[in-house]
Coordinates of C-alpha atoms and ligand atoms in Angstrom, one line a residue:
Chain F
M1 CA 0.1 0.2 0.0
A2 CA 2.2 2.7 1.1
A3 CA 5.1 1.4 -1.5
T4 CA 2.1 1.7 -4.2
A5 CA 1.5 5.3 -3.0
I6 CA 5.3 6.2 -2.9
L7 CA 5.9 5.0 -6.3
L8 CA 2.7 6.6 -7.9
A9 CA 3.6 10.0 -6.6
L10 CA 7.0 9.8 -7.7
A11 CA 5.2 8.6 -11.4
A12 CA 3.3 11.7 -11.2
V13 CA 6.2 14.6 -10.6
P14 CA 6.7 15.4 -14.1
P15 CA 3.0 15.9 -15.1
L16 CA 3.0 18.2 -11.9
C17 CA 6.1 19.9 -12.4
A18 CA 4.9 21.1 -16.0
A19 CA 1.7 22.1 -14.6
L20 CA 3.4 24.0 -12.1
A21 CA 6.2 25.3 -14.3
Q22 CA 8.6 24.3 -11.7
P23 CA 11.5 22.4 -13.7
Y24 CA 13.8 22.7 -10.7
Y25 CA 11.6 20.1 -8.6
L26 CA 11.8 17.4 -11.4
T27 CA 15.7 17.5 -11.0
L28 CA 15.5 17.4 -7.4
F29 CA 12.9 14.1 -7.6
A30 CA 15.6 12.4 -10.3
R31 CA 18.4 13.0 -7.6
V32 CA 15.9 11.9 -4.6
M33 CA 15.2 8.5 -6.9
I34 CA 19.1 8.5 -7.7
L35 CA 20.8 8.7 -4.5
G36 CA 17.7 6.2 -3.2
L37 CA 18.6 3.6 -5.3
A38 CA 22.2 4.0 -4.4
A39 CA 20.6 3.8 -0.5
M40 CA 18.9 0.8 -1.8
G41 CA 21.8 -0.8 -2.9
L42 CA 24.0 -0.1 0.2
N43 CA 20.8 -1.8 2.4
L44 CA 21.5 -5.0 0.6
V45 CA 24.9 -5.4 2.5
L46 CA 23.8 -3.1 5.2
G47 CA 20.3 -4.1 5.9
F48 CA 20.1 -7.8 5.0
G49 CA 23.7 -8.5 5.5
G50 CA 24.5 -6.7 8.6
L51 CA 27.6 -5.6 7.2
V52 CA 28.3 -1.9 7.8
S53 CA 29.9 -0.6 4.6
F54 CA 31.5 3.4 5.0
G55 CA 32.5 3.6 1.5
H56 CA 29.9 3.2 -1.1
A57 CA 30.0 6.9 -2.2
M58 CA 32.9 5.1 -4.5
Y59 CA 30.6 3.4 -6.4
I60 CA 29.0 6.0 -7.0
G61 CA 32.3 7.7 -8.2
V62 CA 33.1 5.0 -10.2
G63 CA 29.6 5.0 -12.4
A64 CA 29.8 8.8 -13.0
Y65 CA 33.8 8.8 -14.0
A66 CA 32.5 6.2 -16.5
V67 CA 30.6 8.4 -18.1
G68 CA 33.0 11.4 -17.4
I69 CA 36.2 9.4 -18.5
L70 CA 34.8 8.2 -22.1
D71 CA 32.8 11.1 -23.1
A72 CA 36.2 13.1 -22.3
H73 CA 37.7 10.7 -25.0
G74 CA 34.5 11.4 -27.7
V75 CA 32.8 7.9 -26.7
T76 CA 28.9 9.0 -26.2
G77 CA 27.0 5.2 -26.4
G78 CA 25.6 4.6 -23.4
L79 CA 25.9 0.9 -23.6
F80 CA 29.9 1.3 -23.9
H81 CA 29.3 4.0 -20.9
L82 CA 27.2 1.5 -18.6
A83 CA 29.7 -1.8 -20.0
A84 CA 32.4 0.2 -18.7
A85 CA 30.8 1.5 -15.5
L86 CA 29.6 -1.6 -14.3
A87 CA 33.3 -4.1 -15.3
A88 CA 35.4 -1.2 -13.4
G89 CA 32.7 -1.0 -10.8
A90 CA 32.8 -5.1 -10.5
A91 CA 36.5 -5.2 -10.8
L92 CA 36.7 -2.8 -7.9
A93 CA 34.0 -4.4 -5.8
C94 CA 35.2 -8.1 -5.9
F95 CA 39.2 -7.0 -4.7
V96 CA 37.8 -4.3 -2.0
G97 CA 34.7 -6.9 -0.6
T98 CA 37.2 -9.7 -1.0
V99 CA 39.8 -7.6 1.3
C100 CA 37.1 -6.4 3.6
L101 CA 35.4 -9.1 4.0
L102 CA 38.4 -10.7 6.0
T103 CA 37.2 -8.4 8.8
R104 CA 33.8 -7.5 11.0
G105 CA 32.3 -5.0 13.0
I106 CA 34.6 -1.9 13.3
A107 CA 37.3 -2.6 11.3
F108 CA 35.1 -3.2 8.5
I109 CA 34.0 -0.3 8.8
M110 CA 37.2 1.3 8.8
I111 CA 38.2 -0.7 5.8
T112 CA 35.8 0.3 3.5
L113 CA 36.1 3.9 4.6
A114 CA 39.8 3.6 3.8
F115 CA 39.6 1.9 0.4
A116 CA 36.8 4.8 -0.9
Q117 CA 39.0 7.4 0.8
M118 CA 42.3 6.2 -1.9
V119 CA 39.2 6.2 -4.8
F120 CA 38.7 9.6 -3.6
F121 CA 42.2 11.2 -3.7
L122 CA 42.7 9.1 -6.8
A123 CA 40.2 10.9 -8.6
V124 CA 41.4 14.1 -7.0
G125 CA 44.8 13.3 -8.3
L126 CA 43.2 12.9 -12.3
K127 CA 44.7 16.1 -13.2
E128 CA 43.8 15.2 -17.0
Y129 CA 40.5 14.8 -15.7
G130 CA 39.3 18.0 -14.0
G131 CA 41.5 16.6 -10.5
D132 CA 40.0 18.4 -7.8
D133 CA 37.2 20.7 -9.9
G134 CA 35.8 18.0 -11.6
L135 CA 35.1 17.4 -14.8
S136 CA 31.6 18.4 -16.9
I137 CA 30.4 16.3 -19.3
S138 CA 29.9 16.7 -22.6
A139 CA 27.0 14.7 -24.0
R140 CA 24.7 12.6 -22.0
S141 CA 24.9 8.7 -22.9
A142 CA 23.4 7.9 -26.0
F143 CA 20.7 5.0 -26.1
G144 CA 19.6 5.4 -29.6
P145 CA 16.0 6.8 -29.9
L146 CA 16.0 6.9 -26.2
H147 CA 17.4 11.1 -25.5
L148 CA 18.2 11.1 -21.9
D149 CA 18.6 15.2 -22.5
D150 CA 14.8 15.3 -22.8
P151 CA 14.3 16.2 -18.9
T152 CA 10.7 14.2 -18.4
I153 CA 12.8 11.0 -20.9
L154 CA 15.6 11.1 -18.4
Y155 CA 13.6 11.2 -15.0
Y156 CA 11.6 8.3 -16.4
A157 CA 14.5 6.7 -17.4
I158 CA 15.6 6.7 -13.7
F159 CA 12.6 6.1 -12.5
A160 CA 12.7 2.6 -14.9
V161 CA 16.0 1.7 -13.5
L162 CA 14.7 2.4 -9.6
L163 CA 11.6 -0.2 -10.5
L164 CA 13.6 -2.3 -12.0
T165 CA 15.9 -2.5 -8.7
L166 CA 12.8 -2.5 -6.6
L167 CA 11.7 -5.7 -8.3
A168 CA 14.8 -7.6 -8.3
G169 CA 15.3 -6.5 -4.8
H170 CA 12.2 -7.8 -3.2
R171 CA 12.7 -10.9 -5.1
L172 CA 16.8 -11.5 -3.8
V173 CA 15.9 -11.0 -0.1
H174 CA 13.4 -13.7 -0.5
S175 CA 15.2 -15.9 -2.7
R176 CA 17.7 -18.6 -1.6
F177 CA 20.4 -15.8 -2.4
G178 CA 18.4 -13.7 0.3
M179 CA 17.5 -16.1 3.2
V180 CA 21.7 -17.2 3.0
L181 CA 22.5 -13.4 3.4
R182 CA 19.9 -12.5 6.2
G183 CA 20.6 -15.9 8.0
A184 CA 24.3 -15.1 8.4
K185 CA 23.8 -11.6 9.3
L186 CA 21.6 -13.1 12.3
N187 CA 24.2 -16.0 12.7
E188 CA 27.5 -16.3 10.9
R189 CA 28.7 -19.7 12.9
R190 CA 25.2 -21.2 13.1
M191 CA 25.5 -21.1 8.9
A192 CA 28.7 -22.3 8.3
A193 CA 28.4 -25.1 10.6
L194 CA 24.9 -25.9 9.0
G195 CA 27.6 -25.9 5.4
F196 CA 27.3 -22.8 3.8
P197 CA 30.0 -20.7 2.9
V198 CA 29.1 -17.9 4.0
R199 CA 31.5 -15.3 3.1
R200 CA 31.3 -16.6 -0.6
Y201 CA 27.6 -15.4 -0.5
Q202 CA 28.8 -12.1 1.6
L203 CA 30.9 -11.3 -1.6
T204 CA 28.5 -11.5 -3.9
A205 CA 25.6 -9.6 -2.1
Y206 CA 29.0 -6.9 -2.0
V207 CA 29.0 -6.8 -5.3
I208 CA 25.6 -6.8 -6.2
S209 CA 25.4 -4.0 -4.1
A210 CA 28.0 -2.1 -5.4
L211 CA 26.9 -2.3 -8.8
V212 CA 23.4 -1.1 -7.8
C213 CA 25.3 2.3 -6.7
V214 CA 27.6 2.3 -10.1
L215 CA 24.1 2.3 -12.0
S216 CA 23.4 5.4 -9.3
G217 CA 26.3 7.0 -10.5
F218 CA 26.4 6.6 -14.2
L219 CA 22.4 8.7 -13.5
L220 CA 24.2 11.0 -11.4
A221 CA 26.5 11.8 -14.2
N222 CA 23.7 12.3 -16.8
L223 CA 21.5 14.1 -14.5
T224 CA 24.0 16.7 -13.2
R225 CA 26.4 16.2 -17.0
F226 CA 29.3 16.8 -14.6
V227 CA 31.6 14.7 -11.8
S228 CA 34.0 15.3 -9.5
P229 CA 35.6 13.6 -6.4
A230 CA 32.9 15.1 -4.4
Y231 CA 30.6 12.2 -5.6
M232 CA 32.9 9.9 -3.5
Q233 CA 33.4 11.8 -0.2
W234 CA 33.4 10.1 2.6
Q235 CA 30.4 12.4 4.2
V236 CA 28.2 10.7 0.9
S237 CA 29.1 7.2 2.4
G238 CA 27.8 8.6 5.5
E239 CA 24.6 10.5 3.9
L240 CA 23.6 6.8 2.3
I241 CA 23.9 5.1 5.5
V242 CA 21.7 7.6 7.4
M243 CA 19.6 7.7 4.3
A244 CA 18.9 3.6 4.7
V245 CA 18.3 3.9 8.4
L246 CA 16.3 6.4 8.5
G247 CA 13.9 5.2 6.0
G248 CA 14.3 1.2 7.3
T249 CA 16.9 -1.1 7.0
A250 CA 14.8 -4.2 6.8
T251 CA 13.0 -3.5 3.8
V252 CA 13.8 -3.1 0.1
L253 CA 12.0 0.5 -0.6
G254 CA 12.8 2.1 3.4
P255 CA 16.0 3.4 2.3
L256 CA 14.6 5.6 -1.0
V257 CA 11.8 7.1 1.7
G258 CA 15.0 7.7 3.9
A259 CA 16.2 9.9 0.6
A260 CA 13.9 11.5 0.1
I261 CA 13.3 12.7 3.5
L262 CA 16.4 13.5 3.9
L263 CA 17.0 15.7 0.6
L264 CA 13.8 17.7 1.1
I265 CA 13.8 18.5 4.1
E266 CA 17.9 19.5 3.2
E267 CA 15.9 21.6 0.5
A268 CA 13.1 23.4 2.7
L269 CA 15.4 24.3 5.5
A270 CA 17.4 26.1 2.9
A271 CA 14.9 27.3 0.6
F272 CA 11.4 28.3 2.8
A273 CA 10.7 30.4 5.5
M274 CA 9.4 28.6 8.4
G275 CA 7.9 31.3 10.4
L276 CA 10.0 31.2 13.2
P277 CA 10.6 34.3 14.9
V278 CA 13.6 36.4 13.6
G279 CA 16.9 35.2 15.2
V280 CA 15.7 31.2 15.2
E281 CA 15.3 31.4 11.7
E282 CA 18.4 32.6 11.1
F283 CA 20.0 30.5 12.9
V284 CA 18.5 27.2 11.9
R285 CA 19.2 28.3 8.7
D286 CA 22.8 29.0 9.6
H287 CA 22.9 25.5 11.7
R288 CA 20.7 23.3 9.3
L289 CA 23.2 20.6 9.1
G290 CA 22.9 20.4 13.0
A291 CA 19.3 20.7 12.5
L292 CA 18.7 17.8 10.0
G293 CA 20.9 15.6 12.4
L294 CA 18.6 16.7 15.2
L295 CA 15.6 14.8 13.1
I296 CA 17.5 11.7 12.4
V297 CA 18.3 11.3 15.9
L298 CA 14.8 11.8 16.9
A299 CA 13.1 9.6 13.9
A300 CA 16.2 7.2 14.9
V301 CA 14.9 6.5 18.9
G302 CA 11.7 7.0 18.0
M303 CA 11.3 5.0 15.1
R304 CA 13.9 1.8 15.5
R305 CA 12.6 0.4 12.4
G306 CA 13.0 3.6 10.4
V307 CA 10.2 5.7 9.0
Y308 CA 9.2 3.2 5.8
G309 CA 9.3 0.6 8.6
A310 CA 7.0 1.8 10.2
L311 CA 4.8 2.6 8.2
A312 CA 4.9 -0.8 6.4
P313 CA 4.9 -3.4 9.5
S314 CA 5.3 -6.3 7.7
A315 CA 6.6 -5.1 4.7
H316 CA 10.3 -6.4 2.7
Chain G
M1 CA 33.8 -43.3 11.3
L2 CA 36.2 -40.7 13.5
R3 CA 39.7 -41.0 15.0
L4 CA 41.6 -38.2 16.8
E5 CA 45.2 -38.4 17.1
D6 CA 46.8 -37.0 19.7
L7 CA 45.0 -33.7 19.7
V8 CA 45.9 -30.6 21.9
K9 CA 44.5 -27.2 22.6
H10 CA 45.5 -25.2 25.0
Y11 CA 44.1 -21.8 26.4
G12 CA 46.8 -20.1 27.9
G13 CA 48.5 -22.5 30.4
L14 CA 45.1 -24.0 30.8
A15 CA 45.3 -27.5 28.8
A16 CA 41.5 -28.2 27.9
T17 CA 42.4 -31.2 25.3
D18 CA 45.2 -32.6 26.3
H19 CA 47.1 -35.4 24.1
L20 CA 43.4 -37.0 23.0
C21 CA 43.1 -39.9 21.2
L22 CA 39.8 -41.6 20.4
E23 CA 38.4 -43.8 18.0
I24 CA 34.4 -43.9 17.2
A25 CA 33.1 -46.5 15.0
A26 CA 30.1 -46.1 12.4
G27 CA 26.9 -46.5 13.8
E28 CA 28.1 -46.0 17.5
L29 CA 26.5 -43.7 19.9
H30 CA 29.3 -42.5 22.0
A31 CA 28.4 -41.0 25.2
I32 CA 31.1 -38.1 26.7
I33 CA 30.9 -37.2 29.8
G34 CA 32.9 -35.4 32.6
P35 CA 32.7 -32.5 35.2
N36 CA 32.0 -28.9 34.3
G37 CA 35.3 -27.3 32.6
A38 CA 36.7 -31.2 31.4
G39 CA 37.0 -29.9 28.2
K40 CA 33.6 -31.4 26.4
S41 CA 32.7 -28.5 24.6
T42 CA 36.0 -27.6 23.4
L43 CA 36.6 -31.3 22.0
I44 CA 32.8 -30.7 19.7
G45 CA 34.3 -27.2 18.6
Q46 CA 37.9 -29.1 17.4
L47 CA 35.6 -31.6 15.3
S48 CA 33.0 -29.5 14.1
G49 CA 35.6 -26.9 12.8
E50 CA 34.8 -23.8 14.9
I51 CA 38.4 -24.3 17.4
R52 CA 41.6 -25.2 15.6
P53 CA 43.3 -27.2 17.9
D54 CA 47.6 -26.8 18.5
Q55 CA 48.8 -30.2 17.4
G56 CA 47.2 -33.6 16.1
R57 CA 44.7 -35.1 14.0
I58 CA 41.0 -35.7 13.0
V59 CA 40.4 -37.8 10.0
F60 CA 37.0 -38.0 9.3
D61 CA 35.7 -40.9 6.6
G62 CA 39.2 -41.6 6.1
R63 CA 39.8 -38.2 5.4
D64 CA 42.0 -35.7 7.0
I65 CA 39.7 -33.1 8.0
T66 CA 42.0 -30.9 10.6
R67 CA 42.2 -28.2 8.4
E68 CA 39.2 -28.4 6.7
P69 CA 36.6 -25.0 7.3
V70 CA 33.6 -25.4 9.1
H71 CA 31.2 -25.1 6.7
R72 CA 32.9 -27.8 4.6
R73 CA 33.1 -30.5 7.3
A74 CA 29.4 -29.9 7.4
L75 CA 29.0 -30.7 4.0
A76 CA 30.6 -33.8 4.2
G77 CA 28.8 -35.1 7.0
L78 CA 29.6 -33.9 10.2
G79 CA 26.3 -32.2 12.0
R80 CA 26.1 -30.4 15.2
S81 CA 24.1 -28.9 17.8
Y82 CA 24.9 -26.5 20.3
Q83 CA 25.1 -26.5 24.0
I84 CA 23.4 -23.0 23.9
S85 CA 20.4 -23.0 21.8
S86 CA 21.9 -20.7 18.1
V87 CA 18.6 -20.8 16.0
F88 CA 18.1 -17.7 13.8
T89 CA 15.4 -15.8 16.1
E90 CA 13.8 -13.4 13.4
F91 CA 13.4 -16.5 11.3
S92 CA 10.3 -18.8 11.9
A93 CA 10.7 -21.6 12.8
L94 CA 10.0 -22.9 9.4
E95 CA 12.6 -20.6 7.9
N96 CA 15.2 -21.8 10.3
V97 CA 14.5 -25.6 9.4
I98 CA 14.5 -25.0 5.5
L99 CA 17.8 -23.1 6.1
A100 CA 19.0 -26.6 7.3
V101 CA 17.4 -28.5 4.5
Q102 CA 18.9 -25.9 1.8
A103 CA 22.3 -26.0 2.9
R104 CA 22.5 -29.7 1.7
S105 CA 20.4 -28.8 -1.6
G106 CA 23.4 -27.1 -4.1
H107 CA 24.1 -23.4 -4.0
S108 CA 22.5 -20.7 -2.8
F109 CA 23.1 -18.5 -6.1
R110 CA 19.3 -18.7 -6.7
F111 CA 17.7 -15.2 -6.6
W112 CA 14.5 -15.2 -7.9
R113 CA 12.2 -17.9 -6.2
R114 CA 11.0 -17.6 -2.8
A115 CA 12.8 -19.8 -0.8
N116 CA 10.1 -20.7 1.4
T117 CA 7.8 -21.8 -1.1
E118 CA 9.8 -24.3 -2.8
T119 CA 8.4 -27.4 -1.9
Q120 CA 11.6 -29.4 -2.2
L121 CA 12.8 -27.6 1.0
V122 CA 9.3 -26.9 2.7
Q123 CA 8.3 -30.4 2.8
P124 CA 11.6 -31.8 4.3
A125 CA 11.8 -28.7 6.8
Q126 CA 7.8 -29.9 7.5
A127 CA 8.2 -33.2 8.3
A128 CA 11.4 -32.3 10.5
L129 CA 9.4 -30.1 12.8
A130 CA 7.2 -32.9 12.9
A131 CA 9.5 -35.5 14.0
V132 CA 10.2 -32.8 17.1
G133 CA 7.0 -32.2 17.5
L134 CA 6.9 -28.5 16.4
S135 CA 4.6 -28.7 13.4
D136 CA 2.1 -26.2 15.4
L137 CA 4.5 -23.8 15.8
A138 CA 5.9 -23.7 12.2
Q139 CA 4.8 -20.4 11.4
R140 CA 6.0 -18.6 15.0
S141 CA 9.1 -16.2 14.9
V142 CA 11.5 -18.3 16.6
A143 CA 12.0 -14.8 19.1
S144 CA 8.2 -16.3 20.3
L145 CA 9.0 -19.5 21.3
A146 CA 9.6 -20.7 24.9
H147 CA 13.5 -22.2 25.4
G148 CA 12.4 -25.9 25.6
E149 CA 10.9 -25.5 22.2
R150 CA 14.0 -23.6 21.2
R151 CA 16.0 -26.3 22.3
Q152 CA 13.3 -29.0 20.1
L153 CA 14.0 -26.6 17.2
E154 CA 17.5 -26.9 17.3
I155 CA 17.6 -30.5 17.2
A156 CA 15.5 -30.7 13.9
M157 CA 17.9 -28.6 12.2
T158 CA 20.6 -30.5 13.4
L159 CA 18.8 -33.5 11.8
A160 CA 17.7 -31.5 8.7
S161 CA 21.0 -31.3 7.5
K162 CA 20.9 -35.6 7.5
P163 CA 24.7 -35.9 8.7
K164 CA 26.2 -38.8 9.0
L165 CA 27.8 -37.9 12.2
L166 CA 26.1 -36.1 14.9
L167 CA 27.6 -34.3 17.3
L168 CA 25.1 -33.1 20.4
D169 CA 26.5 -30.6 23.2
E170 CA 23.7 -31.7 26.1
P171 CA 21.1 -31.2 24.1
M172 CA 18.9 -31.6 26.8
A173 CA 20.2 -28.8 28.9
G174 CA 17.2 -26.9 30.2
M175 CA 14.7 -29.0 29.0
S176 CA 11.6 -30.4 30.9
Q177 CA 11.7 -34.3 32.2
A178 CA 9.3 -34.9 29.6
E179 CA 11.2 -33.1 26.7
S180 CA 14.2 -34.8 27.4
A181 CA 12.5 -38.1 27.9
E182 CA 11.3 -37.7 24.8
L183 CA 14.8 -36.7 22.7
T184 CA 16.0 -39.9 24.8
Q185 CA 13.4 -41.9 23.3
R186 CA 14.2 -40.5 19.7
L187 CA 18.0 -40.7 19.9
A188 CA 17.3 -44.5 21.1
T189 CA 15.7 -44.7 17.2
L190 CA 17.8 -43.1 15.7
K191 CA 20.6 -44.9 16.8
G192 CA 22.4 -47.3 14.4
S193 CA 21.2 -45.1 11.6
L194 CA 23.9 -42.4 12.0
T195 CA 26.9 -42.3 14.2
I196 CA 26.5 -40.0 17.4
V197 CA 28.6 -38.5 19.6
L198 CA 26.8 -37.0 22.8
V199 CA 28.1 -35.0 25.7
E200 CA 25.5 -35.2 28.1
H201 CA 25.6 -34.5 31.9
D202 CA 22.8 -36.9 33.1
M203 CA 23.9 -40.5 34.2
D204 CA 20.5 -42.3 33.3
T205 CA 20.4 -40.9 30.2
V206 CA 24.2 -41.7 29.2
F207 CA 24.1 -45.2 30.3
A208 CA 20.7 -46.2 28.7
L209 CA 21.6 -44.6 25.1
A210 CA 25.2 -45.3 24.6
D211 CA 26.9 -48.1 23.3
R212 CA 30.4 -46.7 24.7
V213 CA 31.1 -44.0 27.1
T214 CA 34.6 -41.8 27.2
V215 CA 35.3 -40.0 30.7
L216 CA 37.2 -36.7 30.2
V217 CA 38.8 -35.1 32.9
A218 CA 41.2 -31.9 32.7
G219 CA 41.1 -32.7 28.8
R220 CA 41.9 -36.2 29.5
T221 CA 40.7 -39.5 28.6
I222 CA 40.8 -41.2 32.0
A223 CA 38.3 -44.2 31.0
T224 CA 36.8 -45.2 27.9
G225 CA 34.0 -48.5 27.7
T226 CA 30.5 -49.9 27.7
G227 CA 28.4 -48.5 30.2
A228 CA 29.1 -51.5 32.4
E229 CA 32.7 -51.1 32.0
I230 CA 32.5 -47.5 33.0
R231 CA 30.6 -47.8 36.1
A232 CA 33.1 -50.7 37.4
D233 CA 36.0 -48.9 36.7
P234 CA 38.1 -47.8 40.2
G235 CA 39.8 -44.6 38.8
V236 CA 36.3 -42.9 37.1
R237 CA 34.8 -43.7 40.5
Q238 CA 37.3 -41.6 41.8
A239 CA 37.6 -38.8 40.0
Y240 CA 34.3 -37.7 38.7
L241 CA 31.6 -40.4 39.6
G242 CA 32.0 -41.2 43.2
E243 CA 30.1 -38.2 44.2
Q244 CA 27.4 -39.3 42.5
E245 CA 26.9 -42.4 43.4
E246 CA 24.3 -43.2 45.1
S247 CA 22.3 -41.7 42.0
W248 CA 23.1 -45.2 40.3
Ligands
ATP401 N1 37.8 -18.8 24.6 C1 38.6 -19.7 26.1 N2 39.3 -19.4 26.1 C2 39.7 -19.8 27.5 N3 39.7 -20.5 28.0 C3 38.3 -21.6 27.9 C4 37.6 -20.9 26.2 N4 36.8 -21.9 26.2 C5 36.7 -22.9 26.9 N5 38.2 -22.4 28.0 C6 38.1 -23.0 29.4 O1 38.5 -24.8 28.9 C7 37.9 -25.6 29.9 C8 37.3 -26.6 28.6 O2 35.7 -25.7 28.6 P1 34.9 -26.4 27.9 O3 33.5 -25.5 28.0 O4 35.1 -27.1 26.5 O5 34.1 -27.0 29.2 P2 33.4 -28.2 29.0 O6 33.4 -29.9 29.5 O7 32.1 -28.4 28.0 O8 32.1 -27.6 30.3 P3 30.6 -27.6 30.8 O9 30.0 -28.9 31.5 O10 30.3 -26.6 31.5 O11 30.2 -27.3 29.3 C9 37.4 -24.8 30.8 O12 38.2 -24.4 32.2 C10 37.3 -23.4 30.3 O13 37.2 -22.4 31.9
MG402 MG1 30.0 -27.7 27.5

């Protein structure tokens, strides 16, 4: 129910924006979906696998840079962009995942962060691709008759990717694979004693989750026509975790809801008058990250299962 | 079936397993008894692979498994239950047993079909639950099960994974009298169809079920033999059974 309503609302954004002549909101909601997609990807290992990765922003970076770098060399074919992004992401995730999964708990968090920082500084060092300043993209990925330059088409393309990922995620968590992944989160030791080579499944989940983030980065580059190392700052990895936790890590859709809440509140705090007394309003605006943090803490304390988890108690 | 050669495990200065040698025949029910801290759970842990021995060899089914990881031993036919119930609390009872069945039915790189609607998983799982009398609770979350019911589930999972060698670490611990009598009955019927290593404190159970008994004290075997031999062994009486003499 709640899921259908959320998806219908997202589907209705383009006509509403057109009717109200507010193209800015089309971009805003496209960003919500793209970051929601990344948070959903992260949540496969975070929520269902119990593995707290603090480095998933690097995969957004990989997806975005694949578009940027190929574009810089005059390659505009969307399938090339996509194939390069996914191949690079899979290779990186296999390597990073293999190393990180030798550890658990805090060590896992720190090593994933360390790898993400390495990739971040690698991107900063790519002077021929803009280094610190990033790189503009001359043309969006070309997919034959599908013209991503049309904002509405781009929006619905992102929406379609989101829907497919949701469907696949929903199937996955209840499949045999999903049972193993969730079982390992609950009781890894017992899983091994039953005969499961647990780490192999966790690595596979890690790679799948990374590829969803790569996809998100690919879409983000196409939305903004720009890539920069800022896409893979450690803060972005942190935001993805916050989105997942805020929306609810026990559900497939939860992280999307978390992304929407986070981005929309951020937007509201920055753009609208809140009708607070003079002084207080400025204070909140100047410290909007702090205000946001407070909201997150309240949500985390008040709703252990996240906002969407509280709305849809039995949903997965 | 199972042979331990000169197994040693130290925790700091403490020898939890001290040059242990033991041979268990196929189809045998072999009980291991000993006072608290004798090293019984440590021994089971080394057999299942969760604890690495410092020294010695473990041979299972003619194969040296001393260095094999836990999951490979499990797939080779070594199944274990835990002294403290080790189940998946967020899953239903049925899903717990489904996982046990799933472990033995090929790889789990299957991403689309719902596992809890696959007949080839659900049917054996339901049968295993029925065997321990938990059919009515199949859909209940394990978090809501009573302690004794979790113990039964633990056994159902271990049996559902169809082991050749069953390692039971105090399976009756925390069960009611009726439940443990029932489990004793079930183990009696299983006897012979698979090999069982049973760690148990309750002497009546041990002497009723076991083909042979090994007495462990401070990581060392002080006696191995049939129930009657163990009862008659003066060393065992002195070292361990003495205090419980009146109970048998
Ligand atoms: N991880 C560990 N680190 C240090 N010492 C340990 C560890 N595990 C067990 N020991 C010690 O090894 C000895 C054997 O322990 P073990 O749990 O095998 O005994 P047990 O025979 O199963 O006892 P119980 O009847 O109480 O279950 C004990 O003295 C225990 O304190
Ligand atoms: Mg013990």
